[in-house]
Amino acid sequence: MTGTALIAKILLIENDAATAEKIREALATSTAGTFELEWVHELSEGLGRLHDNKIAAILLDLNLPDSTGMDTFDQVFRVAQDIPILVLGCVEDEEAGREAVGRGAQDYLPPAHLDNFSLPRLLRSAIERKAVDDALCEEKERALVTLNSIGDAVLSTDALGRITYLNLVAESMTGWGREEATGRPLAEVFRIIDGPTRSVARDPLEMAVEQNKTVGLTVNCVLIRRDGFESAIEDSAAPIHDRAGRVIGAVIVFHDVSAARAMSQRMTHAAQHDVLTDLPNRLLLHDRISQSISLARRQRRSIAVLFLDLDHFKYVNDLLGHAAGDKLLQSVSGRLVSSLRNSDTVSRQGGDEFIILLSEISHPADAATSAAKILHSLSAPHFIKNQDLHINASVGISIFPDDGEDSDTLIQNADMAMYCAKESGRNNYQFYKSEMNQRSVKRQSLEGSLRGALERDEFLLHYQPKVNLETGEITGAEALIRWVQPGQEMMLPGQFVPIAEDCGLIVGIGRWVMREACRQARAWQDLGLPPLPVSVNVSALEFRDTNFVEGVRTVLAATGLAARYLELELTEGVLMEDAESTVSTLLELKTMGVQLAVDDFGTGYSSLSYLRQFPIDVLKIDQSFVQELTADPDGSAIVTAIIDMGRNLRHVVIAEGIETIEQKANLQARRCTEGQGYLFSRPVAAKQFAQLLRTGITEKLLN
Ligand code: C2E
Ligand code: MG
Ligand code: MG
């Protein structure tokens, strides 16, 4: 429509024939494109033609027969807003022409310009300008609609930082309407602060203009709405340039990140806190200790780390259920927090372990005071599930800088000291001492060697006879594990079995013991020696292994030993741990034909009623009772009671650790029928045991 190649239709509203003729002439002889002129004399006629939408421009004389002056323009403009209007001037009234331009006319043409050079060019340019305006307007409209429909808030300013535009989201987030905001300084409408410090945040506009590029805002930016409501925002600012590259303003785009920031805060909290007690967890504690260390180092002060472990917490969990256990842990954490200062950190490490950081102590004695206070506050009954629960704790203390220079070492040493507190009777605190460390280093190196010991075939079994006290006959053999590392002395189980239990190696080792003992028992039988049951000691971890029963069955099948020649020795602790599943496992073993013995009887917590439920064949009285037999009449009373009880339950009662003839006689007087001990034989290698079987126990011992 606007191209020069097209014919432009011009509507001329003019009653002066001379002027009209002049115009017709000028357009007809134009070299600047082709025009089709339509001439009307009166306004009403002109208005009628305007419905023809093909008109590209209007040439308008303001003074017509049916209308004069500005009124003429207004009427045309009202109908033809989209068509450029050029007002034809007359020499007398230039003012009117100018006014018309002010009201929307494209141009004003003095009579002098109505020649075939000027007129066509003016018309062309008016038509083209109109087209450009339309396109711009359309583009602007498109931009506005876009800006209002995106989720982000957008505002722009001029070079001086005065607001020039806000989209709808920006309006609602700032609380300012566009009209009101326009012209105001950015800082007034877009009030932002740094969330944590609440200081005024840097002016994004300034930054963008200064750096002349898009910049992101400070990380914790908070926008304050006009009514004071605050929202966390994230945003960027970019400078706007003119064609010459000069900054003429800036645009700021931002959006509400309150929900995301709250979520991330929640996640940070969750990552740093224990779910059950909401205390700081290991991660956060590490941070706090490290911070305290650097502060203490600068101020030449001490800090203390307390490692606290509840005594016998497991029983609460086992006997009253996990829900009660959880409640108790929460109660404990409450007591800990309230017995310490705000500057101290109480954290839960999981299970029943807590670590406490005392960040401001002037002397180690302060840590002792705190530990005593903690133990005292815990000792008051905890009311849980309608009952009073009593719980104590053991605490180990390490001090910076004496016992460690970093968080890990301090925790480790406090942990070690806690173990010593447990060993020295629980419900007390102990300071870390360097000797503790040597023990633990030795233990660690043992653990390392223990890992490969099975593959290197470093274990062997010794056998100790069980003897009929009356006849001196050997009634069985107990297999006892030994560990021989190349070039070292033979190690007894007390030195390595607890470590193997702690790190789970005992399961594999126990499997080996079982197989080797059964193989040996069968081998003796194959040698024609009198068939004897062999006893194997079983640790809790092995017994709880889901494959345990199956393992026993497999070993018996593989070695060809009849089940009745295998006896398993379980301590009371193992039996009591989970009485119900214990009964079913024992019954399975029993059905298989395996014999069952309670080892170290009398040292544990087993109650008679429990024992009755278990399909037990043998009670082994712990050697500590046997040793007290002669010395202590009370000890004797207990042994008598145990022997009687065993008989009542129809168990075989064996006394362990018989070393003297007196002990043996004493036991016999109490009608104990079997025994085991150095008096008869120390545990010996398989070959020697076979020899014992052939020769029998030396007779003089039996009388
Ligand atoms: P236990 O089952 O009560 O074994 C008896 C322990 O008492 C053996 O110690 C034995 O040498 C010792 N003993 C026997 N007669 C006397 C005596 O007259 N006087 C003294 N003072 N001690 C005597 P050992 O061989 O050092 O074993 C210690 C413990 O290690 C065993 O106690 C058992 O609980 C455990 N153990 C041994 N072998 C194994 C094994 O293969 N697997 C597991 N899980 N534990 C084992
Ligand atoms: Mg035993
Ligand atoms: Mg024992």
PDB file of C-alpha atoms and ligand atoms in Angstrom, residues 478 480 537 569 599-600 620 656, ligand 2:
ATOM      1  CA  GLU A 478      35.271 -77.391  73.591  1.00  0.00           C
ATOM      2  CA  LEU A 480      38.634 -72.607  71.334  1.00  0.00           C
ATOM      3  CA  ASN A 537      31.217 -70.875  70.866  1.00  0.00           C
ATOM      4  CA  GLU A 569      27.607 -72.531  73.365  1.00  0.00           C
ATOM      5  CA  ASP A 599      27.888 -70.397  78.429  1.00  0.00           C
ATOM      6  CA  ASP A 600      29.188 -68.239  81.292  1.00  0.00           C
ATOM      7  CA  LYS A 620      27.940 -73.922  82.037  1.00  0.00           C
ATOM      8  CA  GLU A 656      34.069 -74.072  84.099  1.00  0.00           C
TER       9      GLU A 656
HETATM   10 MG    MG B   2      32.550 -71.557  75.805  1.00  0.00          MG
END
